[in-house]
Amino acid sequence: MATISRGIKAPIIREGDDIVSIVYNCVLSASKEQGFTLRDRDVVAVTEAVVARAAGNYATVDAIAEDVRRKLGGNTIGLVFPILSRNRFAICLRGIARGARKVVVQLGYPSDEVGNHLVDIDALDDSGIDPYKDVLTVAEFRRHFGTPLHPFTGVDYISYYTQLIEEEGAEAEIILANRPEAILSYSDKVLCCDTHTRFRTQRRILAAGADVCLTLCDILNSPVNGSGYNEKYGLLGSNKATEGVVKLFPNNAQEVAEAISARLCAATGNKIEAMVYGDGAFKDPVGKIWELADPVVSPGFTDGLNGLPNELKLKYLADNDFADLKGEELRSAIENAIRKKDADLKGSMATQGTTPRRLTDLLGSLCDLTSGSGDKGTPIVLVQGYFENYAD
């Protein structure tokens, strides 16, 4: 069979729901209603959002403020490289500001870490500004670039983030700089707000003499007054729930994935893989936004989803090793090559052009594209035939 990705509808998930039973029942009901059979190495995936909702992994702005105040002192705090997002960072910023007297936000330019643009890169090229060394105040930025709006949301994030901070009673200052160490001219209590480069940013700031330098992983990595938390990722991977509450990345993703797999294996007699997925790892070629604002694509998955693909490139074989063959002879030769391929093809020319990415990143991206983030109502995705090849 070919690879099939099915979005499976589920009820609206609420806090306290048994997410494992819901996924199990929805998948088995869909198989009966739609007439498909579960097979070995099928993958059942469920979005992290509903896993965290079911577990009630939420935190208030007040809980964020309390943790920030306790860990960073409550006076002037420097925030380095937050992403430009009403969903991902705005409510976190409210909490941080509520726990400080002054917040200095250092924005990278021309875009944030995941590709949200503050200014068009061509305009930056024409400005004479050196983004590798120049530190800009808001006034200097406005003089060069005016008031650019985000191309998709229409938001001026400099004004928006300033307003959020001031609404929480803190003084706000925005600077634009790409050297992490620049923040130390404003505060030696620093919170690194980037996602995938956070440890490099933190290392450089500490080496430059920061008194305290944490990452978003260090905020709400344990409960505050009974709040939700994420032991590994803290505020990273959180989303806006309401104007005063964030939903955190799930703490129990590995447990949920293993339980879903065990239930379905017992019911079907087949080895069913399972995973919890968040953002896919892909980039929009038009808007230039990299989708992955979560710290990882999959925070929990079964052992069978470990590793990378080990695949031969069919067109390479057809154009090179078997260029003199056609028809059934070509088909047979390629099938034999697949069956006899080495367990590790790394470095082989016959793999060039295949995708050297983790299976969970590939599958999670497929699932994210299948379920979407809007009103499809399919937080469960069943992927079948993914591990089959031409020789099968």
Coordinates of N, CA, C and O in Angstrom, one line a residue, residues 104-271:
V104 N 13.8 45.2 29.6 CA 14.5 45.6 28.4 C 14.4 44.4 27.5 O 14.9 43.3 27.8
V105 N 13.8 44.6 26.3 CA 13.6 43.5 25.3 C 14.6 43.7 24.2 O 14.6 44.8 23.5
Q106 N 15.4 42.7 24.0 CA 16.4 42.8 22.9 C 15.8 41.9 21.7 O 15.8 40.7 21.8
L107 N 15.4 42.6 20.6 CA 14.9 41.9 19.5 C 16.0 41.7 18.4 O 16.8 42.6 18.2
G108 N 16.1 40.5 17.8 CA 16.9 40.3 16.7 C 16.3 40.9 15.5 O 15.1 41.1 15.4
Y109 N 17.2 41.3 14.5 CA 16.7 41.9 13.3 C 17.5 41.4 12.1 O 18.7 41.0 12.3
P110 N 17.0 41.2 10.9 CA 15.7 41.7 10.4 C 14.5 40.9 10.8 O 13.4 41.3 10.5
S111 N 14.7 39.7 11.4 CA 13.6 38.8 11.7 C 14.0 38.1 13.0 O 15.1 38.1 13.5
D112 N 12.9 37.5 13.6 CA 13.2 36.7 14.8 C 13.7 35.3 14.4 O 13.9 35.0 13.2
E113 N 13.9 34.5 15.4 CA 14.5 33.1 15.2 C 13.7 32.3 14.2 O 14.3 31.5 13.5
V114 N 12.4 32.4 14.2 CA 11.6 31.5 13.3 C 11.1 32.2 12.0 O 10.3 31.7 11.3
G115 N 11.7 33.4 11.8 CA 11.4 34.0 10.5 C 10.4 35.1 10.4 O 10.1 35.6 9.3
N116 N 9.8 35.5 11.6 CA 8.9 36.6 11.6 C 9.7 37.9 11.4 O 10.5 38.2 12.2
H117 N 9.3 38.7 10.3 CA 10.2 39.8 10.0 C 9.7 41.1 10.7 O 8.6 41.4 10.8
L118 N 10.8 41.8 11.2 CA 10.6 43.1 11.7 C 10.8 44.1 10.6 O 10.1 45.2 10.6
V119 N 11.7 43.8 9.7 CA 12.0 44.7 8.6 C 12.4 43.9 7.4 O 13.0 42.8 7.5
D120 N 12.1 44.3 6.2 CA 12.4 43.6 5.0 C 14.0 43.6 4.8 O 14.6 44.6 5.0
I121 N 14.5 42.4 4.5 CA 15.9 42.3 4.4 C 16.6 43.2 3.4 O 17.7 43.6 3.5
D122 N 15.8 43.4 2.3 CA 16.4 44.3 1.2 C 16.5 45.8 1.8 O 17.4 46.5 1.4
A123 N 15.5 46.2 2.6 CA 15.6 47.5 3.2 C 16.8 47.6 4.1 O 17.4 48.6 4.2
L124 N 17.0 46.5 4.9 CA 18.2 46.5 5.7 C 19.5 46.6 4.9 O 20.4 47.3 5.3
D125 N 19.6 45.9 3.8 CA 20.7 45.9 3.0 C 21.0 47.4 2.5 O 22.2 47.8 2.4
D126 N 19.9 48.1 2.2 CA 20.1 49.4 1.6 C 20.3 50.5 2.7 O 20.6 51.7 2.4
S127 N 20.2 50.1 4.0 CA 20.2 51.1 5.1 C 21.6 51.5 5.5 O 21.8 52.6 6.2
G128 N 22.6 50.7 5.2 CA 24.0 50.9 5.7 C 24.2 50.4 7.1 O 25.3 50.6 7.6
I129 N 23.2 49.8 7.7 CA 23.3 49.3 9.1 C 24.0 47.9 9.0 O 23.7 47.1 8.1
D130 N 24.9 47.7 9.9 CA 25.6 46.4 10.0 C 24.9 45.5 11.1 O 25.0 45.8 12.3
P131 N 24.0 44.5 10.7 CA 23.3 43.8 11.7 C 24.1 42.9 12.6 O 23.7 42.4 13.6
Y132 N 25.4 42.7 12.2 CA 26.3 41.9 13.1 C 26.8 42.7 14.3 O 27.3 42.1 15.2
K133 N 26.8 44.0 14.2 CA 27.4 44.8 15.3 C 26.5 46.0 15.8 O 26.7 46.4 16.9
D134 N 25.7 46.5 14.9 CA 24.9 47.7 15.3 C 23.8 47.4 16.3 O 23.0 46.5 16.1
V135 N 23.7 48.2 17.4 CA 22.7 48.2 18.3 C 21.8 49.4 18.1 O 22.3 50.5 18.1
L136 N 20.5 49.2 17.9 CA 19.6 50.3 17.5 C 18.6 50.5 18.6 O 18.1 49.6 19.2
T137 N 18.4 51.8 18.9 CA 17.2 52.1 19.8 C 16.0 52.1 18.9 O 16.1 52.0 17.7
V138 N 14.8 52.2 19.5 CA 13.6 52.3 18.7 C 13.6 53.5 17.8 O 13.2 53.4 16.7
A139 N 14.1 54.6 18.4 CA 14.1 55.9 17.6 C 15.0 55.7 16.3 O 14.6 56.1 15.2
E140 N 16.1 55.1 16.5 CA 17.0 54.8 15.4 C 16.4 53.9 14.4 O 16.5 54.1 13.1
F141 N 15.7 52.8 14.9 CA 15.1 51.9 14.0 C 14.0 52.6 13.2 O 13.8 52.4 12.0
R142 N 13.2 53.4 13.9 CA 12.1 54.1 13.2 C 12.6 55.1 12.1 O 12.0 55.3 11.1
R143 N 13.7 55.7 12.4 CA 14.3 56.7 11.5 C 14.7 56.0 10.2 O 14.6 56.6 9.1
H144 N 15.2 54.8 10.3 CA 15.7 54.1 9.1 C 14.5 53.4 8.4 O 14.5 53.3 7.2
F145 N 13.6 52.8 9.2 CA 12.6 51.9 8.6 C 11.2 52.2 8.8 O 10.3 51.5 8.3
G146 N 10.9 53.3 9.5 CA 9.5 53.7 9.8 C 8.9 52.7 10.8 O 9.5 52.3 11.8
T147 N 7.6 52.3 10.5 CA 6.9 51.4 11.3 C 6.4 50.2 10.5 O 5.2 50.1 10.1
P148 N 7.3 49.3 10.2 CA 6.9 48.1 9.5 C 5.9 47.2 10.3 O 6.0 47.1 11.5
L149 N 4.9 46.7 9.6 CA 3.9 45.8 10.2 C 4.2 44.4 9.7 O 4.7 44.1 8.6
H150 N 4.0 43.4 10.6 CA 4.1 42.0 10.3 C 3.3 41.7 9.0 O 2.1 42.1 9.0
P151 N 3.8 41.1 8.0 CA 3.1 40.9 6.8 C 1.8 40.1 6.9 O 0.9 40.3 6.1
F152 N 1.7 39.2 7.8 CA 0.6 38.3 8.0 C -0.4 38.9 9.0 O -1.6 38.8 8.8
T153 N 0.1 39.4 10.1 CA -0.8 39.8 11.2 C -1.1 41.3 11.2 O -2.0 41.7 11.9
G154 N -0.3 42.1 10.6 CA -0.5 43.5 10.6 C -0.1 44.2 11.9 O -0.5 45.3 12.2
V155 N 0.7 43.5 12.7 CA 1.1 44.0 14.0 C 2.4 44.7 14.0 O 3.4 44.1 13.4
D156 N 2.5 45.8 14.7 CA 3.8 46.4 14.9 C 4.3 45.9 16.3 O 3.9 46.3 17.3
Y157 N 5.2 44.9 16.2 CA 5.5 44.2 17.5 C 6.4 45.0 18.4 O 6.3 44.8 19.6
I158 N 7.1 46.0 18.0 CA 7.8 46.9 18.9 C 6.8 47.6 19.8 O 6.9 47.7 21.0
S159 N 5.8 48.2 19.1 CA 4.7 48.9 19.9 C 3.9 48.0 20.8 O 3.6 48.3 21.9
Y160 N 3.6 46.8 20.2 CA 2.8 45.8 20.9 C 3.4 45.3 22.2 O 2.8 45.3 23.3
Y161 N 4.7 44.9 22.1 CA 5.4 44.4 23.2 C 5.6 45.5 24.3 O 5.6 45.3 25.5
T162 N 5.9 46.8 23.8 CA 6.0 47.9 24.7 C 4.7 48.1 25.5 O 4.7 48.3 26.8
Q163 N 3.6 48.0 24.8 CA 2.3 48.2 25.4 C 2.0 47.1 26.5 O 1.5 47.4 27.6
L164 N 2.3 45.9 26.1 CA 2.1 44.8 27.1 C 2.8 45.0 28.4 O 2.3 44.8 29.5
I165 N 4.1 45.4 28.2 CA 4.9 45.6 29.4 C 4.4 46.7 30.3 O 4.2 46.6 31.5
E166 N 4.0 47.8 29.7 CA 3.5 49.0 30.4 C 2.2 48.7 31.1 O 1.9 49.2 32.1
E167 N 1.4 47.9 30.4 CA 0.1 47.5 31.0 C 0.2 46.8 32.3 O -0.7 46.8 33.1
E168 N 1.4 46.1 32.5 CA 1.6 45.3 33.7 C 2.3 46.2 34.7 O 2.8 45.6 35.8
G169 N 2.5 47.5 34.5 CA 3.0 48.4 35.5 C 4.6 48.4 35.5 O 5.1 49.0 36.4
A170 N 5.2 47.9 34.5 CA 6.7 47.9 34.4 C 7.1 48.9 33.4 O 6.4 49.3 32.4
E171 N 8.3 49.4 33.5 CA 8.9 50.3 32.5 C 9.4 49.4 31.3 O 9.9 48.3 31.6
A172 N 9.2 49.9 30.1 CA 9.6 49.1 28.9 C 10.7 49.8 28.2 O 10.7 51.1 28.0
E173 N 11.7 49.1 27.7 CA 12.7 49.6 26.7 C 12.9 48.5 25.7 O 13.1 47.3 26.1
I174 N 13.0 48.9 24.5 CA 13.2 47.9 23.4 C 14.5 48.3 22.7 O 14.7 49.5 22.4
I175 N 15.4 47.3 22.5 CA 16.6 47.6 21.6 C 16.6 46.5 20.5 O 15.9 45.5 20.6
L176 N 17.4 46.8 19.5 CA 17.5 45.8 18.4 C 19.0 45.5 18.2 O 19.8 46.4 17.9
A177 N 19.3 44.3 18.4 CA 20.7 43.9 18.3 C 20.8 42.3 18.1 O 19.9 41.6 18.6
N178 N 21.8 41.9 17.4 CA 22.0 40.5 17.1 C 23.1 39.8 17.9 O 23.3 38.6 17.9
R179 N 23.9 40.6 18.7 CA 24.9 40.0 19.6 C 24.2 39.9 20.9 O 23.8 40.8 21.6
P180 N 24.1 38.6 21.4 CA 23.5 38.4 22.7 C 24.0 39.3 23.8 O 23.3 39.8 24.7
E181 N 25.3 39.5 23.8 CA 26.0 40.2 24.9 C 25.6 41.7 25.0 O 25.8 42.3 26.0
A182 N 24.9 42.2 24.0 CA 24.5 43.6 24.0 C 23.6 43.9 25.2 O 23.5 45.0 25.7
I183 N 22.8 42.9 25.6 CA 21.9 43.1 26.7 C 22.5 43.5 28.0 O 21.9 44.2 28.8
L184 N 23.8 43.2 28.2 CA 24.5 43.4 29.4 C 24.7 44.9 29.7 O 25.1 45.3 30.8
S185 N 24.6 45.8 28.6 CA 24.7 47.2 28.9 C 23.4 47.7 29.5 O 23.4 48.9 30.0
Y186 N 22.4 46.9 29.7 CA 21.1 47.3 30.2 C 20.7 46.6 31.5 O 20.0 47.1 32.3
S187 N 21.1 45.3 31.6 CA 20.8 44.5 32.8 C 21.8 43.3 32.8 O 22.1 42.7 31.8
D188 N 22.1 42.9 34.1 CA 22.9 41.7 34.2 C 22.1 40.5 34.7 O 22.6 39.5 35.1
K189 N 20.7 40.7 34.8 CA 19.8 39.7 35.0 C 19.0 39.4 33.7 O 18.2 40.2 33.3
V190 N 19.3 38.3 33.1 CA 18.9 38.0 31.7 C 18.1 36.8 31.6 O 18.4 35.7 32.2
L191 N 17.1 36.8 30.7 CA 16.3 35.7 30.4 C 16.4 35.5 28.9 O 15.9 36.3 28.1
C192 N 17.0 34.4 28.4 CA 17.1 34.0 27.0 C 15.8 33.5 26.6 O 15.3 32.4 27.1
C193 N 15.2 34.1 25.6 CA 13.8 33.7 25.2 C 13.8 33.0 23.8 O 12.7 32.7 23.3
D194 N 15.0 32.8 23.2 CA 15.0 32.0 22.0 C 14.7 30.5 22.3 O 14.9 30.1 23.4
T195 N 14.4 29.8 21.2 CA 14.0 28.4 21.4 C 15.2 27.5 21.0 O 15.7 26.8 21.9
H196 N 15.6 27.5 19.8 CA 16.6 26.5 19.3 C 18.0 26.9 19.5 O 18.9 26.1 19.5
T197 N 18.3 28.2 19.7 CA 19.6 28.7 19.9 C 19.8 29.1 21.4 O 20.8 29.8 21.7
R198 N 19.0 28.7 22.3 CA 19.0 29.3 23.6 C 20.2 29.0 24.4 O 20.7 29.8 25.2
F199 N 20.8 27.8 24.2 CA 22.0 27.4 25.0 C 23.2 28.2 24.5 O 24.1 28.6 25.3
R200 N 23.3 28.4 23.2 CA 24.4 29.2 22.7 C 24.3 30.7 23.2 O 25.3 31.3 23.7
T201 N 23.1 31.2 23.2 CA 22.8 32.5 23.6 C 23.2 32.7 25.1 O 23.9 33.6 25.6
Q202 N 22.7 31.7 25.9 CA 23.0 31.7 27.3 C 24.5 31.6 27.6 O 25.0 32.3 28.5
R203 N 25.2 30.7 26.9 CA 26.6 30.6 27.1 C 27.4 31.9 26.8 O 28.3 32.3 27.6
R204 N 27.0 32.5 25.8 CA 27.7 33.8 25.4 C 27.5 34.9 26.4 O 28.4 35.6 26.8
I205 N 26.2 35.0 26.9 CA 25.9 36.0 27.9 C 26.6 35.8 29.2 O 27.1 36.7 29.9
L206 N 26.6 34.5 29.7 CA 27.3 34.2 30.9 C 28.8 34.4 30.8 O 29.5 35.0 31.7
A207 N 29.4 34.1 29.6 CA 30.8 34.3 29.4 C 31.2 35.8 29.4 O 32.3 36.2 29.8
A208 N 30.2 36.7 29.0 CA 30.4 38.1 29.0 C 30.2 38.8 30.4 O 30.3 40.0 30.5
G209 N 29.8 38.0 31.4 CA 29.7 38.5 32.7 C 28.4 38.7 33.4 O 28.2 39.4 34.4
A210 N 27.3 38.1 32.9 CA 26.0 38.2 33.5 C 26.0 37.7 34.9 O 26.7 36.7 35.2
D211 N 25.2 38.3 35.7 CA 25.1 37.8 37.1 C 24.2 36.6 37.1 O 24.5 35.6 37.7
V212 N 23.0 36.7 36.4 CA 22.1 35.6 36.3 C 21.7 35.5 34.8 O 21.3 36.6 34.2
C213 N 21.7 34.4 34.3 CA 21.2 34.2 32.9 C 20.5 32.9 32.8 O 21.1 31.8 32.9
L214 N 19.2 32.9 32.6 CA 18.3 31.8 32.5 C 17.8 31.7 31.1 O 17.9 32.6 30.3
T215 N 17.1 30.5 30.8 CA 16.4 30.4 29.6 C 14.9 30.2 29.9 O 14.6 30.0 31.1
L216 N 14.0 30.2 28.9 CA 12.6 30.0 29.2 C 12.4 28.6 29.8 O 11.4 28.4 30.4
C217 N 13.3 27.7 29.6 CA 13.2 26.3 30.2 C 13.2 26.4 31.7 O 12.8 25.5 32.4
D218 N 13.8 27.5 32.2 CA 14.0 27.6 33.7 C 12.8 28.2 34.4 O 12.8 28.3 35.6
I219 N 11.9 28.7 33.6 CA 10.7 29.4 34.2 C 9.5 28.4 34.1 O 9.2 27.9 33.0
L220 N 8.9 28.1 35.2 CA 7.8 27.1 35.4 C 8.3 25.7 35.0 O 7.6 25.0 34.3
N221 N 9.5 25.4 35.4 CA 10.0 24.0 35.3 C 9.6 23.2 36.5 O 10.0 22.0 36.6
S222 N 8.9 23.8 37.4 CA 8.3 23.2 38.6 C 7.1 24.0 38.9 O 7.0 25.1 38.5
P223 N 6.1 23.4 39.7 CA 4.9 24.1 39.9 C 5.1 25.3 40.8 O 6.0 25.4 41.6
V224 N 4.3 26.4 40.5 CA 4.3 27.6 41.4 C 2.9 27.7 41.9 O 1.9 27.9 41.1
N225 N 2.7 27.6 43.2 CA 1.4 27.7 43.8 C 0.4 26.8 43.1 O -0.8 27.2 42.9
G226 N 0.8 25.6 42.8 CA -0.1 24.6 42.2 C -0.3 24.7 40.8 O -1.2 24.0 40.2
S227 N 0.5 25.5 40.1 CA 0.3 25.7 38.6 C 0.8 24.5 37.9 O 1.5 23.6 38.4
G228 N 0.5 24.5 36.6 CA 1.1 23.5 35.7 C 2.6 23.9 35.5 O 3.0 24.9 35.9
Y229 N 3.3 23.0 34.9 CA 4.7 23.2 34.6 C 5.2 22.2 33.6 O 4.5 21.3 33.2
N230 N 6.4 22.4 33.1 CA 7.1 21.4 32.3 C 8.5 21.3 32.8 O 9.3 22.2 32.7
E231 N 8.8 20.1 33.3 CA 10.1 19.9 34.0 C 11.3 20.1 33.1 O 12.3 20.7 33.5
K232 N 11.1 19.8 31.8 CA 12.2 19.9 30.8 C 12.3 21.2 30.1 O 13.3 21.8 29.8
Y233 N 11.1 21.7 29.7 CA 11.0 22.9 28.8 C 10.4 24.1 29.4 O 10.5 25.2 28.8
G234 N 9.9 24.1 30.6 CA 9.4 25.3 31.2 C 8.4 26.0 30.4 O 7.4 25.4 30.0
L235 N 8.6 27.2 30.1 CA 7.7 28.0 29.2 C 7.8 27.7 27.7 O 6.9 28.2 27.0
L236 N 8.9 27.1 27.3 CA 9.1 26.8 25.9 C 7.9 25.9 25.4 O 7.6 24.9 26.1
G237 N 7.4 26.2 24.3 CA 6.3 25.3 23.7 C 5.0 25.7 24.3 O 4.0 25.1 23.9
S238 N 4.9 26.8 25.1 CA 3.6 27.2 25.6 C 2.8 28.0 24.6 O 3.4 28.5 23.6
N239 N 1.5 28.0 24.7 CA 0.6 28.8 23.9 C -0.4 29.6 24.7 O -0.7 29.2 25.8
K240 N -0.9 30.6 24.1 CA -2.0 31.4 24.8 C -3.2 30.6 24.9 O -3.7 30.0 24.0
A241 N -3.8 30.5 26.2 CA -5.1 29.9 26.4 C -6.1 31.0 26.5 O -7.1 31.0 25.8
T242 N -5.9 31.9 27.4 CA -6.7 33.1 27.6 C -5.7 34.3 27.7 O -4.5 34.2 27.7
E243 N -6.3 35.5 28.0 CA -5.4 36.7 28.1 C -4.6 36.6 29.4 O -3.7 37.4 29.6
G244 N -5.0 35.7 30.3 CA -4.2 35.6 31.6 C -3.7 34.2 31.9 O -3.2 33.9 33.0
V245 N -3.8 33.3 30.9 CA -3.4 31.9 31.1 C -2.7 31.3 29.9 O -3.1 31.6 28.7
V246 N -1.6 30.5 30.1 CA -0.9 29.8 29.0 C -1.1 28.3 29.2 O -1.2 27.8 30.4
K247 N -1.2 27.6 28.1 CA -1.1 26.2 28.1 C 0.3 25.8 27.9 O 0.9 26.2 26.9
L248 N 0.9 24.9 28.8 CA 2.3 24.6 28.7 C 2.4 23.3 27.8 O 1.5 22.6 27.6
F249 N 3.6 23.1 27.4 CA 4.0 21.8 26.7 C 3.7 20.7 27.6 O 3.9 20.8 28.8
P250 N 3.2 19.5 27.1 CA 2.8 18.4 28.0 C 3.9 17.8 28.8 O 5.0 17.6 28.2
N251 N 3.7 17.5 30.0 CA 4.7 16.8 30.8 C 4.7 15.3 30.6 O 5.6 14.6 30.9
N252 N 3.5 14.8 30.2 CA 3.3 13.3 30.2 C 3.2 12.7 28.8 O 2.6 11.7 28.5
A253 N 3.9 13.4 27.8 CA 3.8 12.9 26.4 C 4.4 11.5 26.2 O 3.8 10.7 25.5
Q254 N 5.5 11.2 26.9 CA 6.0 9.9 26.7 C 5.1 8.8 27.3 O 4.9 7.8 26.6
E255 N 4.6 9.1 28.4 CA 3.6 8.2 29.1 C 2.4 7.9 28.2 O 1.9 6.8 28.0
V256 N 1.9 9.0 27.6 CA 0.7 8.9 26.8 C 1.0 8.1 25.5 O 0.2 7.2 25.1
A257 N 2.1 8.4 24.9 CA 2.4 7.7 23.6 C 2.6 6.2 23.9 O 2.0 5.3 23.1
E258 N 3.2 5.8 25.0 CA 3.4 4.4 25.3 C 2.1 3.7 25.6 O 1.8 2.6 25.3
A259 N 1.2 4.4 26.3 CA -0.1 3.9 26.7 C -1.0 3.7 25.5 O -1.7 2.6 25.4
I260 N -1.0 4.6 24.6 CA -1.8 4.5 23.4 C -1.3 3.2 22.6 O -2.1 2.4 22.1
S261 N 0.0 3.1 22.4 CA 0.5 2.0 21.7 C 0.2 0.7 22.4 O -0.3 -0.3 21.7
A262 N 0.3 0.6 23.7 CA 0.0 -0.7 24.4 C -1.5 -1.0 24.2 O -1.8 -2.2 24.0
R263 N -2.4 -0.1 24.3 CA -3.8 -0.4 24.2 C -4.1 -0.9 22.8 O -4.9 -1.9 22.6
L264 N -3.6 -0.2 21.8 CA -3.9 -0.6 20.4 C -3.2 -1.9 20.0 O -3.8 -2.7 19.2
C265 N -2.0 -2.2 20.5 CA -1.3 -3.4 20.3 C -2.1 -4.6 20.9 O -2.3 -5.6 20.2
A266 N -2.6 -4.4 22.1 CA -3.4 -5.4 22.7 C -4.7 -5.7 22.0 O -5.2 -6.9 21.9
A267 N -5.3 -4.7 21.4 CA -6.6 -4.8 20.8 C -6.5 -5.4 19.4 O -7.4 -6.1 18.9
T268 N -5.4 -5.2 18.7 CA -5.3 -5.6 17.3 C -4.3 -6.7 17.1 O -4.3 -7.4 16.0
G269 N -3.4 -7.0 18.0 CA -2.4 -8.0 17.8 C -1.2 -7.5 16.9 O -0.3 -8.3 16.6
N270 N -1.3 -6.2 16.5 CA -0.2 -5.7 15.7 C 0.6 -4.7 16.5 O 0.2 -4.1 17.5
K271 N 1.9 -4.5 16.0 CA 2.8 -3.5 16.6 C 2.4 -2.1 16.1 O 2.7 -1.7 15.0

